[in-house]
Coordinates of C-alpha atoms in Angstrom, one line a residue:
X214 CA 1.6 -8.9 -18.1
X215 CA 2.5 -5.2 -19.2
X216 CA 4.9 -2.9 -17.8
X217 CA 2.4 -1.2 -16.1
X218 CA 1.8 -3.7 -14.0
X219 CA 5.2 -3.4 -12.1
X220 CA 3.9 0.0 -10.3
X221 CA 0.3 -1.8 -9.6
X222 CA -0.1 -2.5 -6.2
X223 CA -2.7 -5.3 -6.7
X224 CA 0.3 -7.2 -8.7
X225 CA 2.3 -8.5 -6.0
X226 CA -0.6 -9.9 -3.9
X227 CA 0.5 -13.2 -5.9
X228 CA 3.9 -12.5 -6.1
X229 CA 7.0 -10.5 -7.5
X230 CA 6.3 -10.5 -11.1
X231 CA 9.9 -11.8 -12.0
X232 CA 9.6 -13.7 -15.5
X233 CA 8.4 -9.7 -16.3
X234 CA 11.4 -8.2 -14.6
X235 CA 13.3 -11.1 -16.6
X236 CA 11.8 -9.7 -19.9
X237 CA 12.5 -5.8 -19.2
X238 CA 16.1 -6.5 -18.7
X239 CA 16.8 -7.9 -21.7
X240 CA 14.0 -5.9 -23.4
X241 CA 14.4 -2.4 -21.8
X242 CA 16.5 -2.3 -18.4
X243 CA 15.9 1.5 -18.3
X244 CA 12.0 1.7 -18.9
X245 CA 9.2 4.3 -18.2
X246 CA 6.4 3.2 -16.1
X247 CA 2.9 4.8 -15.9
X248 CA 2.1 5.8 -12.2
X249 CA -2.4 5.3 -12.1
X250 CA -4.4 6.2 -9.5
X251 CA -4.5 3.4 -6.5
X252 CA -7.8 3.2 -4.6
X253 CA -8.2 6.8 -3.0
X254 CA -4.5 8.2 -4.3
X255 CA -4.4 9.9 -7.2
X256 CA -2.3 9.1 -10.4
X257 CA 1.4 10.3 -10.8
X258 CA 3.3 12.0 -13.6
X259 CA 5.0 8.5 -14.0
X260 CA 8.8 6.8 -13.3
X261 CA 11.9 5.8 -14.8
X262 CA 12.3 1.4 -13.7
X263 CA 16.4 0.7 -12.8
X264 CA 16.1 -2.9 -13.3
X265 CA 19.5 -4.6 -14.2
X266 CA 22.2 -5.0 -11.2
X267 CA 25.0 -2.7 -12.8
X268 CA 22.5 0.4 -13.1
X269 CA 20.7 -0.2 -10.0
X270 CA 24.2 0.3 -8.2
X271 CA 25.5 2.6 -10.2
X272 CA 22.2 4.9 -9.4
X273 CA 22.6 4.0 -5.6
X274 CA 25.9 5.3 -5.6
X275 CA 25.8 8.4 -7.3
X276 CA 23.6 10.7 -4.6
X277 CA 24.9 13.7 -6.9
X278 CA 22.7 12.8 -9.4
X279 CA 20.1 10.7 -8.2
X280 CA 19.0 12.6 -4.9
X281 CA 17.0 11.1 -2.0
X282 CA 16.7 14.6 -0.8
X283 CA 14.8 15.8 -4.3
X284 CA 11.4 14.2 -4.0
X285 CA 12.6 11.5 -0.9
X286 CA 12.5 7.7 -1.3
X287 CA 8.7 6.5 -2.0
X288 CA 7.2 6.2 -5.5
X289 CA 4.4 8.1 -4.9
X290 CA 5.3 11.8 -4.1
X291 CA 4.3 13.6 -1.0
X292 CA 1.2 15.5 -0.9
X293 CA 2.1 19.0 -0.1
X294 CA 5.1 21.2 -0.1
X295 CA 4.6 20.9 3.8
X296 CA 4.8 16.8 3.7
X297 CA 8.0 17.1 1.4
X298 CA 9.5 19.2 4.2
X299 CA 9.2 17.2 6.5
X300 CA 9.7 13.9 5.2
X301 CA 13.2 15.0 3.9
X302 CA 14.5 15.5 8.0
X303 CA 14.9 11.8 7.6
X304 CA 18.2 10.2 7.2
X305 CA 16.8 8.4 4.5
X306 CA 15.9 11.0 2.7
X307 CA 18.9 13.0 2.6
X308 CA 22.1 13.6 0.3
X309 CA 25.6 13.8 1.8
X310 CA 27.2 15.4 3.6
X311 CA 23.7 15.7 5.9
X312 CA 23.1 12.2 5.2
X313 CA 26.3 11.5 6.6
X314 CA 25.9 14.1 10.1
X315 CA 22.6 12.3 11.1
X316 CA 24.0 8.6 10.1
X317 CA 26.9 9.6 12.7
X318 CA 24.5 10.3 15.5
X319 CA 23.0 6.9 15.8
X320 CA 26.2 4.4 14.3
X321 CA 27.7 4.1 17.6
X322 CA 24.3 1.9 18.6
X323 CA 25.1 -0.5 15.3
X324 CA 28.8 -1.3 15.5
X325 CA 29.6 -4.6 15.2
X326 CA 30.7 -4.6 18.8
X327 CA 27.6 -3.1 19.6
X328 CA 25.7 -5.8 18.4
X329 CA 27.6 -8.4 19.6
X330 CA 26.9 -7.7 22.7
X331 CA 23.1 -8.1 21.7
X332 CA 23.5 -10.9 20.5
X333 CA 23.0 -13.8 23.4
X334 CA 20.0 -11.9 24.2
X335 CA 18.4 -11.9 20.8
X336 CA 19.6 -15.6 20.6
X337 CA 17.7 -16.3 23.8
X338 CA 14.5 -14.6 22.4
X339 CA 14.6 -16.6 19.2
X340 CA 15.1 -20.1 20.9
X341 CA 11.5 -18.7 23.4
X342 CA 9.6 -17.5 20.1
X343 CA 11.0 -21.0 18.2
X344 CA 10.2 -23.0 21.1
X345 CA 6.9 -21.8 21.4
X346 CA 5.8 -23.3 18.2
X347 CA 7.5 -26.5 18.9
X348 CA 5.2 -26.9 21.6
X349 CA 2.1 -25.7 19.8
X350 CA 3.0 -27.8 16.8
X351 CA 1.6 -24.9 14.3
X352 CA 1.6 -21.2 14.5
X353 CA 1.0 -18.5 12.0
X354 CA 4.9 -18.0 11.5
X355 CA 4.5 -14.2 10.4
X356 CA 3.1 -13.3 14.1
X357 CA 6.6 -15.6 15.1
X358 CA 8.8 -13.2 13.5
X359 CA 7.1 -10.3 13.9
X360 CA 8.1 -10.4 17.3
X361 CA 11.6 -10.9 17.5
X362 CA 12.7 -7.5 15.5
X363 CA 10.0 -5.7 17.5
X364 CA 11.2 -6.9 20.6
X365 CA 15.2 -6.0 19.7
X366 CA 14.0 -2.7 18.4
X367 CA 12.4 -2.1 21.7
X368 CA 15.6 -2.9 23.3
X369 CA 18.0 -1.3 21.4
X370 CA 15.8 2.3 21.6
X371 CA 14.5 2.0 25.3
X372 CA 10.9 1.5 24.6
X373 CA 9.3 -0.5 27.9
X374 CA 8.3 -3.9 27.0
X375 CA 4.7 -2.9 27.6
X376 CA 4.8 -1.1 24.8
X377 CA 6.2 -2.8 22.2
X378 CA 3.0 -3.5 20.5
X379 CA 2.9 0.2 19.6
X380 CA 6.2 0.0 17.3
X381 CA 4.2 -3.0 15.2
X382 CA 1.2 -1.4 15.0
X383 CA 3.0 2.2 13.7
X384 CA 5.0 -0.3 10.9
X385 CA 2.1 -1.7 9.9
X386 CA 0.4 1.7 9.4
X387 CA 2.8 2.9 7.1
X388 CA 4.3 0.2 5.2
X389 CA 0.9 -2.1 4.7
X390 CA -1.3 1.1 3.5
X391 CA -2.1 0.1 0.8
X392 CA -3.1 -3.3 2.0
X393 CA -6.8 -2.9 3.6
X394 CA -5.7 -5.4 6.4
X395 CA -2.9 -3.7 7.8
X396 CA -3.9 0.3 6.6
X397 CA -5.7 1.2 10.1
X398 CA -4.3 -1.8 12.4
X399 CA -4.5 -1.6 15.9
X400 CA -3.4 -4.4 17.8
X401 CA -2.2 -2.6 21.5
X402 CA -4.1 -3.1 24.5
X403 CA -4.1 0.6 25.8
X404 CA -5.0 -1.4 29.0
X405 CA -1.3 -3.3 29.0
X406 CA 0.7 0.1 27.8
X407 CA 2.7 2.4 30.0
X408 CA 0.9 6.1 31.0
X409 CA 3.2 7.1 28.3
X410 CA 2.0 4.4 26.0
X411 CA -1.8 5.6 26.6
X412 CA -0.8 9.2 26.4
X413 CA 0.3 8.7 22.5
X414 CA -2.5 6.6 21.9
X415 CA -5.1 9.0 22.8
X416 CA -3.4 11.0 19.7
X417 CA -4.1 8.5 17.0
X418 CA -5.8 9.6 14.4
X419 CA -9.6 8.6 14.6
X420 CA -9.5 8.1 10.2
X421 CA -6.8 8.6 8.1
X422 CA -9.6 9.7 5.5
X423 CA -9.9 13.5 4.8
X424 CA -13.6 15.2 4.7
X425 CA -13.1 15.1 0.9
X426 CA -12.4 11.4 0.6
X427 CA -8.7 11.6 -0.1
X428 CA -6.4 9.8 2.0
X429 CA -4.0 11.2 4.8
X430 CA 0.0 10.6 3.5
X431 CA 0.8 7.5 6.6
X432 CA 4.1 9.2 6.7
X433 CA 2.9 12.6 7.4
X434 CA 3.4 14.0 10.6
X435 CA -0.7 14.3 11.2
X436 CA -1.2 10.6 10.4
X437 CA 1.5 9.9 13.0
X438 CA 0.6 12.1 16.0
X439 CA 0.7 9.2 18.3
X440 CA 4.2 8.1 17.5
X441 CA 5.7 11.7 17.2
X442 CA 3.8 12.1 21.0
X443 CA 5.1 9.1 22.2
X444 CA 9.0 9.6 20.3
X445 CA 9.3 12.8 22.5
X446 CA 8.0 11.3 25.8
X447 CA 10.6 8.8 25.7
X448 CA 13.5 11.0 24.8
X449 CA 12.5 12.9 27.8
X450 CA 13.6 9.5 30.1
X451 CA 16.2 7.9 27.0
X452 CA 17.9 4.8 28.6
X453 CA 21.4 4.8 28.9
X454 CA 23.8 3.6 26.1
X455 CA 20.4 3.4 23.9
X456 CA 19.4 4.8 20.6
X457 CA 17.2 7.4 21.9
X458 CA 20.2 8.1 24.0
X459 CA 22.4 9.2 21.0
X460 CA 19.6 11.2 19.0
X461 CA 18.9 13.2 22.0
X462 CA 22.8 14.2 22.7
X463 CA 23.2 14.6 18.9
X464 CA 21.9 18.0 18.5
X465 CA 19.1 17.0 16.2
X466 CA 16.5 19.4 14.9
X467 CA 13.0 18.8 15.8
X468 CA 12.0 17.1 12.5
X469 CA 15.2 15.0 12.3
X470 CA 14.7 14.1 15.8
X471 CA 11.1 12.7 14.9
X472 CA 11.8 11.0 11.2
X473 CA 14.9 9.2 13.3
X474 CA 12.6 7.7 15.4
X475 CA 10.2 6.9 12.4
X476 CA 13.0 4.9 10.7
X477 CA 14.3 3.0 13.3
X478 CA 10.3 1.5 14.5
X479 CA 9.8 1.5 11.0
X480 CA 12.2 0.7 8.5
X481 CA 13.7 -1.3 11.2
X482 CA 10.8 -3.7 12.2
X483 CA 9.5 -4.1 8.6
X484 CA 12.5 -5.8 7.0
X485 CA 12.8 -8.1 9.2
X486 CA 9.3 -8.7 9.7
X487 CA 9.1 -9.8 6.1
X488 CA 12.5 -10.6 5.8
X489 CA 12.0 -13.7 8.2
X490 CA 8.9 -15.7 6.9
X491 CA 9.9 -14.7 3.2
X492 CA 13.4 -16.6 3.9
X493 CA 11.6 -19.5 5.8
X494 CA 8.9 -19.8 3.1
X495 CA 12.1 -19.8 0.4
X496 CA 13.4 -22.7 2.3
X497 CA 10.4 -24.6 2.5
X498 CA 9.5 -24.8 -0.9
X499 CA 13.0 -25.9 -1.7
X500 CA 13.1 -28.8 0.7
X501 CA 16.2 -30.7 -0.5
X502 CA 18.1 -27.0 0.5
X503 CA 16.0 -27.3 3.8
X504 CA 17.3 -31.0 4.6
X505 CA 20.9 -30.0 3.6
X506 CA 21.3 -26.8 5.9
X507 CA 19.8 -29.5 8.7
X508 CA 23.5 -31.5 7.9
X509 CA 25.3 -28.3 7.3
X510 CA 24.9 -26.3 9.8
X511 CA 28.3 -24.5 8.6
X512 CA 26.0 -22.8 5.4
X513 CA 23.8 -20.6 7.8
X514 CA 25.2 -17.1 6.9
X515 CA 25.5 -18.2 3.4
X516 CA 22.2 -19.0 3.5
X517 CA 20.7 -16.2 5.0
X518 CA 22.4 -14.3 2.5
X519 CA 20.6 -16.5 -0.2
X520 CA 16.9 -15.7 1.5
X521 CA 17.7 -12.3 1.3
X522 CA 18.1 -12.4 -2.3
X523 CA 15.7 -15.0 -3.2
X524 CA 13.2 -12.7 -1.1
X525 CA 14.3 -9.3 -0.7
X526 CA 12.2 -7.8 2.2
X527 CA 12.7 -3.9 0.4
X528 CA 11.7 -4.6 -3.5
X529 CA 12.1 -0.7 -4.6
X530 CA 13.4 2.9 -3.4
X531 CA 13.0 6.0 -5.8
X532 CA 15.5 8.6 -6.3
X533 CA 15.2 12.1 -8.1
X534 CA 17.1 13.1 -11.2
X535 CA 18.8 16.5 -10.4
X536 CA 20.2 16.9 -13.7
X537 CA 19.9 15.8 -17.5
X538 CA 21.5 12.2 -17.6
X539 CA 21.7 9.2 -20.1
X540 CA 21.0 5.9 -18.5
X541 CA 20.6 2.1 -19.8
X542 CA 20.3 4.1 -23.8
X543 CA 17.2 6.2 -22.0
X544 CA 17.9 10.1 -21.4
X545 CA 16.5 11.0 -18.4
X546 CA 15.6 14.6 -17.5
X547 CA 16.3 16.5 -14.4
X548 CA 12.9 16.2 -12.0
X549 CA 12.2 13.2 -13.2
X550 CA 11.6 9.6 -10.9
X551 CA 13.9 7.0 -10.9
X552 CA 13.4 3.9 -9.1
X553 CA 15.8 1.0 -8.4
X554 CA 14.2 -2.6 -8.4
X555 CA 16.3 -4.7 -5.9
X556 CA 13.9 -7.3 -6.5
X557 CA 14.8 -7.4 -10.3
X558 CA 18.7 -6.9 -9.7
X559 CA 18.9 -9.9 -7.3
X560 CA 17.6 -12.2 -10.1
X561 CA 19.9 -10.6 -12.5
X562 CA 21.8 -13.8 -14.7
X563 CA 24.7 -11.6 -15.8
X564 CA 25.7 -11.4 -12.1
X565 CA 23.9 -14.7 -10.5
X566 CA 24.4 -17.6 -12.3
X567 CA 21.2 -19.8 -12.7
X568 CA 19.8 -16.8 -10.4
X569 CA 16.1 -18.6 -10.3
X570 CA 17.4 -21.2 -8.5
X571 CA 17.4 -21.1 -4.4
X572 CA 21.0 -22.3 -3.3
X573 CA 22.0 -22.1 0.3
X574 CA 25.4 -22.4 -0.4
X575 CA 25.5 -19.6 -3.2
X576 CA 29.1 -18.0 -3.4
X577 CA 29.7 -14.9 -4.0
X578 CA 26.1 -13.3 -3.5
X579 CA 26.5 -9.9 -4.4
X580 CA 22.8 -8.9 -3.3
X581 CA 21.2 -5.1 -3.1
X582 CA 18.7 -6.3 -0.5
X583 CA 20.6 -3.9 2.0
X584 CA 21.1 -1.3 -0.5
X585 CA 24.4 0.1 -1.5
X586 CA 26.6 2.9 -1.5
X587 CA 25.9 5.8 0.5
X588 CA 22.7 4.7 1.9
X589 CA 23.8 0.9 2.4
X590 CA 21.2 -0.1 5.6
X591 CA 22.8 1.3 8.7
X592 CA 21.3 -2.1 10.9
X593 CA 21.9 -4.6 8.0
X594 CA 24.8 -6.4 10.9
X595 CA 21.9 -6.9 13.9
X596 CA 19.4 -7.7 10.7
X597 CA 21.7 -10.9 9.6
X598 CA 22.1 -12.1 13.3
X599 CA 18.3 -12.0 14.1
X600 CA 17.9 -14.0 10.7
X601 CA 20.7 -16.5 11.9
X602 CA 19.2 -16.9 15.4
X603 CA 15.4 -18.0 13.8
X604 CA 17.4 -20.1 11.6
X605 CA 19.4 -22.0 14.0
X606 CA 16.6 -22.6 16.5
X607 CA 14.1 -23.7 13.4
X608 CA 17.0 -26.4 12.4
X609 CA 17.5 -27.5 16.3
X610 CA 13.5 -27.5 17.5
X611 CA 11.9 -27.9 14.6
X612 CA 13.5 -30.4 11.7
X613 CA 10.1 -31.2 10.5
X614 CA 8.5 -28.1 9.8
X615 CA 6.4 -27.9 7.0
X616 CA 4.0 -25.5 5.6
X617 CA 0.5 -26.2 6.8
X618 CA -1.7 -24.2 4.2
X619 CA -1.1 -21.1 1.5
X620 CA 0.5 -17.9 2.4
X621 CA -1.1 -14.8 2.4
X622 CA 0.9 -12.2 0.8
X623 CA 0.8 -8.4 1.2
X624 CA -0.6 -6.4 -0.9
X625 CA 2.2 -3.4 -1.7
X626 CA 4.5 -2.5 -4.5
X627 CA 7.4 -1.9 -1.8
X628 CA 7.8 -3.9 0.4
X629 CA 7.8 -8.1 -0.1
X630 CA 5.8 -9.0 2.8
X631 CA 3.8 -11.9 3.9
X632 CA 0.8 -11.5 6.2
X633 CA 0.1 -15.3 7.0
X634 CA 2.4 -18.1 6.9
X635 CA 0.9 -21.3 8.7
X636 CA 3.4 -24.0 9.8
X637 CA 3.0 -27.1 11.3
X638 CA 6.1 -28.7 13.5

């Protein structure tokens, strides 16, 4: 396997390519990577791979030289001028001190005391989705978890439960495009959904092909009609106390308005979404950890903090050069990509010792699945108590579960996702 492969889309359909990631930081932690066209997108100028723990953090905390705002957060670059634009209205895509305004707008939802007050209802939700399978005896455990950070999403921003199909089918749009299972999924019901629901979907997108053949960017505002249409419908009813509540008494533009509402349905559901089966497939092919958390209930956070290392939902996020800087022995010019591999810094054995091995009890854990610095993920609190409610209810209703057939992973170089996870009680 070359070093190529790391950017190829096709390589993580059977897996993180680690023992490679192992070989390029002792080899060449700071190492240029060739960008090819992918299907109908067309090949990039190339990228700078931040794959040993210190660099990765030190790039994540240094916004003044590595900007999100520069070319935003996704390998491949936006299409247009236009799509730049807009993208860079997101919180995620911004610098401080306007990183910091629009991060202010929407914290008060995620305090811890905020989300402590979620959490007997989210705990309630697990033990219905957990139970469920119990009494099936085998489920596809991705459609499990898919539900439970769709359903809290739902709650936390006001969206009707009749609609909540909408915020999966929007996250599966954007972070699965370049799987073809997920890149034009439709799963709602318009029959179930709200007037408001049905309103928004009658602006879908009929292709997200242009008349030339290329691709619409999923994160563009035209490949996301329906959700922009249904974000501002809801804000015109926000629920008290909820998410939508803040943005629309936070005197956000237009643009930062929309990409808020893009990152919480998004960024929001899709780590956990992977974040959940990845952790329970971890445990299940390391059953002697499995059987030990069943006796040691105490090891649950430290566990969950070992799943999200062992499988880090978020494997990349690019950042810009803004100036001329030296980096791992590489000198890296301004305009130039550089992307962080959390996936590479959470195996990293100057910092995790044996960092192979899956240990529920690891301690300290000094992970980057969360990010860190500036940008360090805003719901990473509500993440770890959705992940701790599966867990408990798994250990209590179902002490025998075992996997029932071979996952089905997703095809992406960004996010570590699994499509199918069959489970038997």
């Amino acid at each position: 396997m070359t070093a190529a492969e790391v950017f190829t889309p096709q390589t993580y359909a059977t897996g993180v390519p680690y023992a490679l990631f192992r070989e390029l930081r002792l080899t060449s932690p700071v190492c240029w990577i060739e960008e090819p066209a992918v299907g109908g997108w067309p090949a990039g100028p190339g990228y700078w791979a931040v794959l040993r723990h210190v660099d990765v953090k030190h790039v994540l905390r240094r916004p003044e030289v590595f900007s999100s705002y520069a070319g935003a957060t996704q390998i491949r670059d936006p299409d247009s001028a236009r799509d730049l634009e807009f993208v860079r209205a997101m919180m995620l895509n911004q610098d401080p001190p306007d990183h910091s305004r629009i991060r202010k707008v929407v914290a008060a939802a995620f305090t811890p005391r905020a989300v402590r007050e979620l959490e007997a209802v989210i705990d309630a939700r697990a033990a219905e989705l957990v139970g469920r399978v119990a009494e099936a005896g085998a489920a596809d455990f991705v459609e499990v978890a898919a539900d439970l950070p769709v359903w809290t999403l739902a709650h936390v921003m006001g969206v009707p439960d009749e609609d909540r199909r909408l915020l999966f089918d929007w996250s599966s749009r954007v972070i699965g495009y370049q799987d073809s299972e997920y890149a034009q999924l439709s799963t709602a019901d318009p029959a179930t959904l709200s007037p408001m629901g049905r309103a928004a979907l009658d602006r879908r997108p009929r292709t997200l092909v242009r008349p030339d053949g290329r691709p619409v960017n999923p994160r563009s505002r035209e490949a996301l009609a329906d959700m922009f249409a249904y974000a501002h419908a809801l804000a015109e009813r926000p629920r008290p106390g909820t998410v939508m509540a803040h943005m629309r008494e936070g005197g956000l533009t237009r643009e930062e308005f929309e990409n808020m509402f893009f990152l919480f349905a998004v960024a929001g559901n899709e780590t956990l979404r992977n974040g959940i089966p990845g952790g329970l497939y971890s445990l299940l092919c390391h059953r002697e950890q499995f059987e030990r958390l069943k006796e040691e209930r105490e090891l649950i956070p430290t566990a969950v903090e070992e799943m999200l290392r062992y499988w880090p939902p978020v494997m990349d996020f690019r950042r810009t050069a803004v100036r001329d800087v030296e980096l791992g022995g590489r000198r890296i010019r301004a305009g130039e990509k550089v992307v962080v591999y959390h996936a590479s810094a959470n195996r990293d054995g100057t910092v995790f010792a044996d960092p192979d091995r899956f240990d529920i009890a690891r301690s300290p854990n000094d992970h980057v699945s969360f990010g860190f610095g500036p940008h360090f993920c805003l719901g990473s609190h509500l993440a770890r108590v959705q992940m701790r409610a599966v867990l408990r209810h798994v250990l209590d209703r179902l002490p025998g579960l075992e996997l029932a057939g071979e996952p089905v992973r997703l095809v992406s170089n960004f996010q570590n996702g699994l499509k199918h996870l069959p489970v038997r009680a």
